[in-house]
CSV table of C-alpha atoms in Angstrom, one decimal:
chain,number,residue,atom,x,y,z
F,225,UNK,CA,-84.9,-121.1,-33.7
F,226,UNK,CA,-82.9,-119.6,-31.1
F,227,UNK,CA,-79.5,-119.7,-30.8
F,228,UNK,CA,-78.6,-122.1,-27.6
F,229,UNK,CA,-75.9,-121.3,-25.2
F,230,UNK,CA,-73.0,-124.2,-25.1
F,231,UNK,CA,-72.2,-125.2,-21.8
F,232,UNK,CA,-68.4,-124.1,-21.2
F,233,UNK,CA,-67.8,-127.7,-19.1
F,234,UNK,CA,-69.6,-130.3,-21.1
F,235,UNK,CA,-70.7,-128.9,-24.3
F,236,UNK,CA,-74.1,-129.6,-24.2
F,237,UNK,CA,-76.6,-126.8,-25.9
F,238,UNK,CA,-78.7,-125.2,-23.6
F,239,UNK,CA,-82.0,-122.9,-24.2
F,240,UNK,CA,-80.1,-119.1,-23.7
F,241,UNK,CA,-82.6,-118.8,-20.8
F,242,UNK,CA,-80.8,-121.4,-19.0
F,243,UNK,CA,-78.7,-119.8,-15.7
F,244,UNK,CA,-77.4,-123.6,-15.5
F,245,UNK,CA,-76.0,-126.2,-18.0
F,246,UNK,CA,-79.3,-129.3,-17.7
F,247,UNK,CA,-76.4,-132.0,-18.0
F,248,UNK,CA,-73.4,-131.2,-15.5
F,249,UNK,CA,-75.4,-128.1,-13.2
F,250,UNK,CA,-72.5,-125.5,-14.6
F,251,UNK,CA,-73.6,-122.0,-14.0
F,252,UNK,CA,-74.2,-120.1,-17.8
F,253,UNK,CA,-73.8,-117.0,-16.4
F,254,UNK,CA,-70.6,-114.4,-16.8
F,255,UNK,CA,-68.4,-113.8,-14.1
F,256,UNK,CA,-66.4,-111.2,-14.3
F,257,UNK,CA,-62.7,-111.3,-13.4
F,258,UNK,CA,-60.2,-108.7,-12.2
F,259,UNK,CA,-56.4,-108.6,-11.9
F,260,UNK,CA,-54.5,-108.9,-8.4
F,261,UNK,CA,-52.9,-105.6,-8.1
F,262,UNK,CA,-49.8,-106.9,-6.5
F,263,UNK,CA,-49.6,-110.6,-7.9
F,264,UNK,CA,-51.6,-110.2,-11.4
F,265,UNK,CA,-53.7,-112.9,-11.0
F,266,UNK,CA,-57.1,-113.1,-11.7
F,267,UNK,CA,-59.7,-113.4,-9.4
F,268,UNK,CA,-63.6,-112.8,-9.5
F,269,UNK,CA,-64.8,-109.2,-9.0
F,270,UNK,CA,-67.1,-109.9,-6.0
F,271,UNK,CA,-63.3,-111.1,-3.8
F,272,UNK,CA,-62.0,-108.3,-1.6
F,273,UNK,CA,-59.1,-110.6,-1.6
F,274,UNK,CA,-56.4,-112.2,-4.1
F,275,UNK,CA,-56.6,-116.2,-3.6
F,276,UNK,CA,-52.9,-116.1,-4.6
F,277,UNK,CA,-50.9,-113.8,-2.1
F,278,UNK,CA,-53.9,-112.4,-0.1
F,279,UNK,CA,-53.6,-109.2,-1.1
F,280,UNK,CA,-56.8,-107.1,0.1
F,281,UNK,CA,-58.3,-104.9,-2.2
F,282,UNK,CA,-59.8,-101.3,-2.1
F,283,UNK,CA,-63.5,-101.3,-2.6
F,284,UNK,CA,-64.7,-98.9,-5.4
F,285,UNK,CA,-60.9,-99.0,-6.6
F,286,UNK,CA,-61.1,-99.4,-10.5
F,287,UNK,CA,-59.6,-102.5,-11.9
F,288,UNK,CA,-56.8,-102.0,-13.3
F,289,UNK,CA,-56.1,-104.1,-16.1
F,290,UNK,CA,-59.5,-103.9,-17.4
F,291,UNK,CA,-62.4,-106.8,-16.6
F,292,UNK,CA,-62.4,-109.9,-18.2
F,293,UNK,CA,-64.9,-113.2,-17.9
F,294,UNK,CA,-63.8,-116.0,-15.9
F,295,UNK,CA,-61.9,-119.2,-18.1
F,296,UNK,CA,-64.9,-121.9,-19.3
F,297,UNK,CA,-67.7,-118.8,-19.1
F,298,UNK,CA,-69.6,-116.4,-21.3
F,299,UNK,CA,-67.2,-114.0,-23.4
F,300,UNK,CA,-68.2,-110.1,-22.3
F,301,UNK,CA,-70.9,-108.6,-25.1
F,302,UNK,CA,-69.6,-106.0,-27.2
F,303,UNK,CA,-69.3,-102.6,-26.0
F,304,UNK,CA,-71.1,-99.6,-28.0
F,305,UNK,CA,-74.5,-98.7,-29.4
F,306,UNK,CA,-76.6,-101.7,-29.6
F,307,UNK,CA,-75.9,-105.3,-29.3
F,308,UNK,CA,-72.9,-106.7,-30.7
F,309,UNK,CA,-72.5,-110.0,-33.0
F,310,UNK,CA,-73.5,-113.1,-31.3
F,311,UNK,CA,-70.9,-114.9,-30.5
F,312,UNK,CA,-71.2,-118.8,-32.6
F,313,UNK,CA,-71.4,-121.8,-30.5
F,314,UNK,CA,-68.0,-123.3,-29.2
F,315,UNK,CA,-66.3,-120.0,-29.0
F,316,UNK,CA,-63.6,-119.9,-26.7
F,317,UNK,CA,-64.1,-117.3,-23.8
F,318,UNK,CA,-61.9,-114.5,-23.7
F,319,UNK,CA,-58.5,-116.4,-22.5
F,320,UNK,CA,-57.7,-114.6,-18.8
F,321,UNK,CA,-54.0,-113.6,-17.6
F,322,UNK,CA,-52.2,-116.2,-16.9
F,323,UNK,CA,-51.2,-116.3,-12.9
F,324,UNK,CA,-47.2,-116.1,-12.1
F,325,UNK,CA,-45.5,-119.7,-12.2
F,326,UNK,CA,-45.2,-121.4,-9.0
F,327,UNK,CA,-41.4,-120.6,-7.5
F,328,UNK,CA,-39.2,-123.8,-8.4
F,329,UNK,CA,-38.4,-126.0,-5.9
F,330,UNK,CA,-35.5,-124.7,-3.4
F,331,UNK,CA,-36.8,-121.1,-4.1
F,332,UNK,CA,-35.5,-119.0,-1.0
F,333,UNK,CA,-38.5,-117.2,0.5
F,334,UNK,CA,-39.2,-114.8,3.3
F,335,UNK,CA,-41.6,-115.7,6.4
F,336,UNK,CA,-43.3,-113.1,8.3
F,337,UNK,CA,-42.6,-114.0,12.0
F,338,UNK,CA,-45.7,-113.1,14.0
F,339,UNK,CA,-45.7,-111.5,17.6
F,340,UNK,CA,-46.2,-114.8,19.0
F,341,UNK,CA,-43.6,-116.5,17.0
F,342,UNK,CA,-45.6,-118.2,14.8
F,343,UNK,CA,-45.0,-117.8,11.1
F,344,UNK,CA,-47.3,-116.2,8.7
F,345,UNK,CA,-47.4,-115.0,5.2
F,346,UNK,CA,-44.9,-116.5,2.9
F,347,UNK,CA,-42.8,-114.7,0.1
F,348,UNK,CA,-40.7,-116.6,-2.8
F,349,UNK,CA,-37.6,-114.7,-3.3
F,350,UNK,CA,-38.0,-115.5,-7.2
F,351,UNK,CA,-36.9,-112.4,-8.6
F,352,UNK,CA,-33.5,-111.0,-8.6
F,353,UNK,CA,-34.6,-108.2,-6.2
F,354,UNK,CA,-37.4,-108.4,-3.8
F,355,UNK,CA,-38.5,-105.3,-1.8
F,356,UNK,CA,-40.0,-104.6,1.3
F,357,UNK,CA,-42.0,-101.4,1.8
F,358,UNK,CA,-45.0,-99.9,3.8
F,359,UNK,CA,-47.0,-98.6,0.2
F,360,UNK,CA,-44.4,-100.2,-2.6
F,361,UNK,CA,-42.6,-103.4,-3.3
F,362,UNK,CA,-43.1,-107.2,-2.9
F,363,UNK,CA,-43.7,-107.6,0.4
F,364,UNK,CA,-45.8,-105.1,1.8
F,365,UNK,CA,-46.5,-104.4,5.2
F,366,UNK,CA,-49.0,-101.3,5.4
F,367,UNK,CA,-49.9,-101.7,8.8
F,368,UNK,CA,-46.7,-100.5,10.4
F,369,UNK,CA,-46.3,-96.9,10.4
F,370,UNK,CA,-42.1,-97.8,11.3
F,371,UNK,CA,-41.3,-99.7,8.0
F,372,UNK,CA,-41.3,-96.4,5.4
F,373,UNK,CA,-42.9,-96.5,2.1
F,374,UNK,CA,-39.5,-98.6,0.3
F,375,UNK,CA,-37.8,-99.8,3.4
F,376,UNK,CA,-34.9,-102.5,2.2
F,377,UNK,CA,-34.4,-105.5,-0.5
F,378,UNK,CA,-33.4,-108.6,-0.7
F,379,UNK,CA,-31.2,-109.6,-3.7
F,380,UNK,CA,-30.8,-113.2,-5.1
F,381,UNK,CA,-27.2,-112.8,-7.1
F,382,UNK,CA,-25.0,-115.9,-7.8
F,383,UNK,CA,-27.1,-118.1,-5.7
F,384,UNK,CA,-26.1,-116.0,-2.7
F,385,UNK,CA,-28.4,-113.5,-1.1
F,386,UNK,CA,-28.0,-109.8,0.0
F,387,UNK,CA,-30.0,-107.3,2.3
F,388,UNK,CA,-29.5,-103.6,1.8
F,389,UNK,CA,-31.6,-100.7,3.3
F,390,UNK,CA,-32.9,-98.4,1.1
F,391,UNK,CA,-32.6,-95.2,2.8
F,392,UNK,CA,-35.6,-96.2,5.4
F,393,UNK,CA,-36.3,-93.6,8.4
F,394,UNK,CA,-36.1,-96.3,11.3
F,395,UNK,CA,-33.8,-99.0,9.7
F,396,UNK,CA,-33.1,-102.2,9.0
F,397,UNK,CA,-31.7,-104.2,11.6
F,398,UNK,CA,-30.3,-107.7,11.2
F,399,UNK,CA,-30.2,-110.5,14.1
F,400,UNK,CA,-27.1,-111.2,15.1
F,401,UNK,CA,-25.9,-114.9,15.1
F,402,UNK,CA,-22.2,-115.0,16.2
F,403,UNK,CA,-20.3,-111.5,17.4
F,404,UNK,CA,-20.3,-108.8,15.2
F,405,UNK,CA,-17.2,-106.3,15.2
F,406,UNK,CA,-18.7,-102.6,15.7
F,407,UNK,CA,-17.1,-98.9,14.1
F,408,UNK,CA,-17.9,-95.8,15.8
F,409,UNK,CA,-21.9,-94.9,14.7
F,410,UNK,CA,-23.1,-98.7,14.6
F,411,UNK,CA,-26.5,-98.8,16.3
F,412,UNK,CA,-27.9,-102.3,18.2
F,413,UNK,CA,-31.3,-102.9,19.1
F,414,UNK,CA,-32.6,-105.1,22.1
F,415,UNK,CA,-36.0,-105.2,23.4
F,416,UNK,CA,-37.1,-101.8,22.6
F,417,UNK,CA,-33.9,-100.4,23.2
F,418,UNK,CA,-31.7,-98.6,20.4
F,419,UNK,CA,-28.1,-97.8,21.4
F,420,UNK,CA,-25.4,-95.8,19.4
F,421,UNK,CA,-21.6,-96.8,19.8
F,422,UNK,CA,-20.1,-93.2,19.9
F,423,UNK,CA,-16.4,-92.2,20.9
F,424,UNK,CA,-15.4,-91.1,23.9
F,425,UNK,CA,-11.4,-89.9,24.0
F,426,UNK,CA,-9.0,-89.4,26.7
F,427,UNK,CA,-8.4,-85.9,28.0
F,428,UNK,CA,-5.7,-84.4,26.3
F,429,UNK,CA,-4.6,-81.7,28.7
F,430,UNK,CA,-2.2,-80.0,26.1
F,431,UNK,CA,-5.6,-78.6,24.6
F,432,UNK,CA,-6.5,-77.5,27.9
F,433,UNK,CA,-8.7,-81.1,28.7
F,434,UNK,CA,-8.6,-81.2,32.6
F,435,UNK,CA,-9.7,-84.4,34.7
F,436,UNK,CA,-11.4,-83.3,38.2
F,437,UNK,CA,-8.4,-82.9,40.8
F,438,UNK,CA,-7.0,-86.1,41.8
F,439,UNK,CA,-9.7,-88.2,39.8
F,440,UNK,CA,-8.2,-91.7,38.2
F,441,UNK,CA,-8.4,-92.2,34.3
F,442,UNK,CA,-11.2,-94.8,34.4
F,443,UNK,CA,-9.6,-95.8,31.1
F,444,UNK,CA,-13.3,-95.7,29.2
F,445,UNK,CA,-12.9,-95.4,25.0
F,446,UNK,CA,-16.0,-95.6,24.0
F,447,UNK,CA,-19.8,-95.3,25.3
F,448,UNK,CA,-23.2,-96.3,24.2
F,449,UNK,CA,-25.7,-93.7,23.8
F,450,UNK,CA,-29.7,-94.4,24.0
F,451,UNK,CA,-31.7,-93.2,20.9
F,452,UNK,CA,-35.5,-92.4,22.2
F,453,UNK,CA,-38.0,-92.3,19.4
F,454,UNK,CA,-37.9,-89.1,17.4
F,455,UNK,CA,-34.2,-88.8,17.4
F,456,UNK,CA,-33.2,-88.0,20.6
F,457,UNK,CA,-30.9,-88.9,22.8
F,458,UNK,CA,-31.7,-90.6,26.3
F,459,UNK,CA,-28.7,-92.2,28.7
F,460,UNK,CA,-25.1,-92.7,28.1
F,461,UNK,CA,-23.2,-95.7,29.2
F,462,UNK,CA,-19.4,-95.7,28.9
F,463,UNK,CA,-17.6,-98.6,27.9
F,464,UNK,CA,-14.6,-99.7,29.9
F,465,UNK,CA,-12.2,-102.1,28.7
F,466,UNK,CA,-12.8,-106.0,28.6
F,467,UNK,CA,-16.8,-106.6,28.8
F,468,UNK,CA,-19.7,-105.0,29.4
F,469,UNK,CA,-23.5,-107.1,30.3
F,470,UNK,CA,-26.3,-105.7,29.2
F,471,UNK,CA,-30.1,-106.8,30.4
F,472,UNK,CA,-32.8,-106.5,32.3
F,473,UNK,CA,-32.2,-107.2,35.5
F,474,UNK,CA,-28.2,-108.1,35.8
F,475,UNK,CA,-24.9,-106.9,34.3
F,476,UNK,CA,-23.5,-103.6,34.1
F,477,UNK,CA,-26.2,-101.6,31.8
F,478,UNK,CA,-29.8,-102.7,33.0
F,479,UNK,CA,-33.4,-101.7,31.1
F,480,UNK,CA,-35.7,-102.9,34.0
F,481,UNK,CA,-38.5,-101.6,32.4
F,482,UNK,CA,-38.2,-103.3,29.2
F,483,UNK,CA,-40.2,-106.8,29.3
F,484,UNK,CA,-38.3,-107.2,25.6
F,485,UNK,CA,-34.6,-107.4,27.1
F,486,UNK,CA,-33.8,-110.9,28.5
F,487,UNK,CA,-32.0,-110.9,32.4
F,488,UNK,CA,-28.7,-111.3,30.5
F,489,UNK,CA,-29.3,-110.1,27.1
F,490,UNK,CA,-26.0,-109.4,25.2
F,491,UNK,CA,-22.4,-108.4,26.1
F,492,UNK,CA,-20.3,-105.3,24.7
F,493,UNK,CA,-16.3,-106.6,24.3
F,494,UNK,CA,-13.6,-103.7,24.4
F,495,UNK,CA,-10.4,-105.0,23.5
F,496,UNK,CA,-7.7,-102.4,22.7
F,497,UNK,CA,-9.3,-100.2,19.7
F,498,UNK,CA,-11.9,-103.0,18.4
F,499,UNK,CA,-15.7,-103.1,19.9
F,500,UNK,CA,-17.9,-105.9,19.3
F,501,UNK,CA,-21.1,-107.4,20.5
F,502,UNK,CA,-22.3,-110.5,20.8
F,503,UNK,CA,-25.7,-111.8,21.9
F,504,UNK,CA,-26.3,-114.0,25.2
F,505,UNK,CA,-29.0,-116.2,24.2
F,506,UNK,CA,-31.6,-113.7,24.7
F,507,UNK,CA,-35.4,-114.8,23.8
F,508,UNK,CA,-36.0,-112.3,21.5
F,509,UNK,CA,-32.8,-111.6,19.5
F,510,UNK,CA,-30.0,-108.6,19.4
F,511,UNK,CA,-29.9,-106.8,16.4
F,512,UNK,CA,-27.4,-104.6,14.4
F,513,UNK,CA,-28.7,-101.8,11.4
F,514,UNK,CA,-27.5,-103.0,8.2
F,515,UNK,CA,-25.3,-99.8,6.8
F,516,UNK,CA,-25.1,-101.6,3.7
F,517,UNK,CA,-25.2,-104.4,1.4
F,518,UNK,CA,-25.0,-107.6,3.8
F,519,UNK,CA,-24.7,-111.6,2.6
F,520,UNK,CA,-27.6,-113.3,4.4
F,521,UNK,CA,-28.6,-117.0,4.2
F,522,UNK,CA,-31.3,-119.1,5.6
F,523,UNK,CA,-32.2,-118.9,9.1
F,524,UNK,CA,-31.3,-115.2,9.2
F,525,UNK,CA,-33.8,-112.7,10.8
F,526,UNK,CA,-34.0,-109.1,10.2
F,527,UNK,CA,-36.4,-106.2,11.6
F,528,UNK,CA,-38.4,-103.7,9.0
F,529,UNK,CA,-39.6,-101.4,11.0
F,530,UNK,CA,-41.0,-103.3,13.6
F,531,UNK,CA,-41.8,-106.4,11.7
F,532,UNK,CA,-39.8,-109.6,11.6
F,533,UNK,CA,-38.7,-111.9,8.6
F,534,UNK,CA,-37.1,-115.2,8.6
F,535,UNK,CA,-35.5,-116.4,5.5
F,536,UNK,CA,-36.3,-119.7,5.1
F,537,UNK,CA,-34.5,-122.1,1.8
């Protein structure tokens, strides 16, 4: 007599012909299982897409992680020259990788913030570091030829979070959310707008420094200089003492053509030596590049490239 085939949900034997189980309808046939590439966990060949973290994958990519049949189906027939042993009835199919555990509850996470504002794809912040690249890390966002290949990480130390650029090409800027004191070199970004706080000294006219004839000292320290894409530089705004509007339509420094500035966008303070900036309640944020390691906590947003994430607890 032939050998039957057990059925993998209810255990009754079925003829090895059988594509389903007579009792309970479950399919007797193998399906084969890959690993997620980014996650690990495993999903049926035939999905472009991990069910997990939606990761899409490359058609005619090899798996890697080898093949393996799905849990409750037919173990995978031995490889080689002729058929292998049949496997007894009630043998266990080949036991699958096991998916990562579910974050705990309270896990910090990041949430990518969608053009329109709405949120989209979720990230747990479980490990101790968490990275953000165009081709490597956690989060990936390959779509955006601004966020470079390793961009910047998040890391969860002592309960306390910390983002930190990791040498990216166009930065990582983080939204401001009270003023923020500003050194000589600091860049903001508003709208698409990228200025540079540069120095601008007094004449000295003991090293030969010579104001026009009869021209006032306008009594400017410091200016802010437009970046254009590429690396160049556009306009320069000095910075006179006390406050400085910037926006789109009013205040001292205007970007008219800029539908991303608000009217009244954010405000440059010159007190003495010490610069800071501070946002006006602008609809779409003012933001300052991280220069290094920076505490963050829930409800802070910061821009990878283009993209925006929200850490959420």
């Amino acid at each position: 007599m032939a050998a039957t085939t057990r059925c993998p949900r209810c255990g009754r034997e079925n003829d090895p012909s059988f594509s389903f189980c007579l009792d309970c309808g479950q399919s007797l046939r193998i399906v084969l299982e890959r690993p997620c590439p980014r996650c690990g966990a495993r999903m049926p060949l035939a999905f472009r897409f991990c069910g997990h973290c939606g990761q899409a994958v490359v058609e005619g990519a090899p798996p890697q992680g080898g093949l393996t049949p799905a849990p409750g189906r037919l173990p995978l027939p031995a490889s080689g020259p002729g058929p292998g042993p049949a496997a007894a009835p009630g043998t266990p199919a080949t036991p699958a990788t096991a998916a990562p555990p579910e974050p705990a509850p309270g896990t910090p996470r990041l949430v990518l913030v969608r053009h329109d504002g709405a949120p989209g794809p979720s990230h747990p912040l479980a490990r101790e570091t968490t990275v953000c690249g165009r081709r490597e890390g956690d989060v990936l966002l390959p779509e955006d030829g601004s966020v470079s290949p390793r961009h910047a990480s998040v890391t969860l130390r002592g309960g306390r979070l910390w983002l930190e650029d990791l040498g990216s090409t166009a930065g990582t800027f983080l939204r401001l959310r009270a003023a923020r004191a500003l050194v000589f070199g600091d860049e903001i970004r508003l709208g698409r707008q990228l200025l540079r706080l540069e120095p601008l000294p007094r004449p000295n006219p003991a090293a030969g420094d010579a104001r026009p004839w009869g021209s006032p000292d306008p009594g400017y320290r410091a200016r802010l200089v437009q970046v254009l894409e590429g690396g160049g530089t556009g306009e320069a705004f000095p910075l006179r003492p006390g406050s400085t509007i910037l926006g789109r339509e009013g205040g001292d420094v205007a970007f008219p053509g800029d539908r991303y500035v608000s009217a009244r966008h954010a405000r440059v303070d010159v007190i003495g030596a010490a610069v800071s900036v501070s946002d006006l309640g602008s609809s779409n944020g003012t933001f300052v590049r991280v220069t290094g390691p920076v505490e963050i906590s829930a409800g802070d947003q910061f821009l990878v490239g283009m993209q925006l994430l929200r850490v959420e607890a």
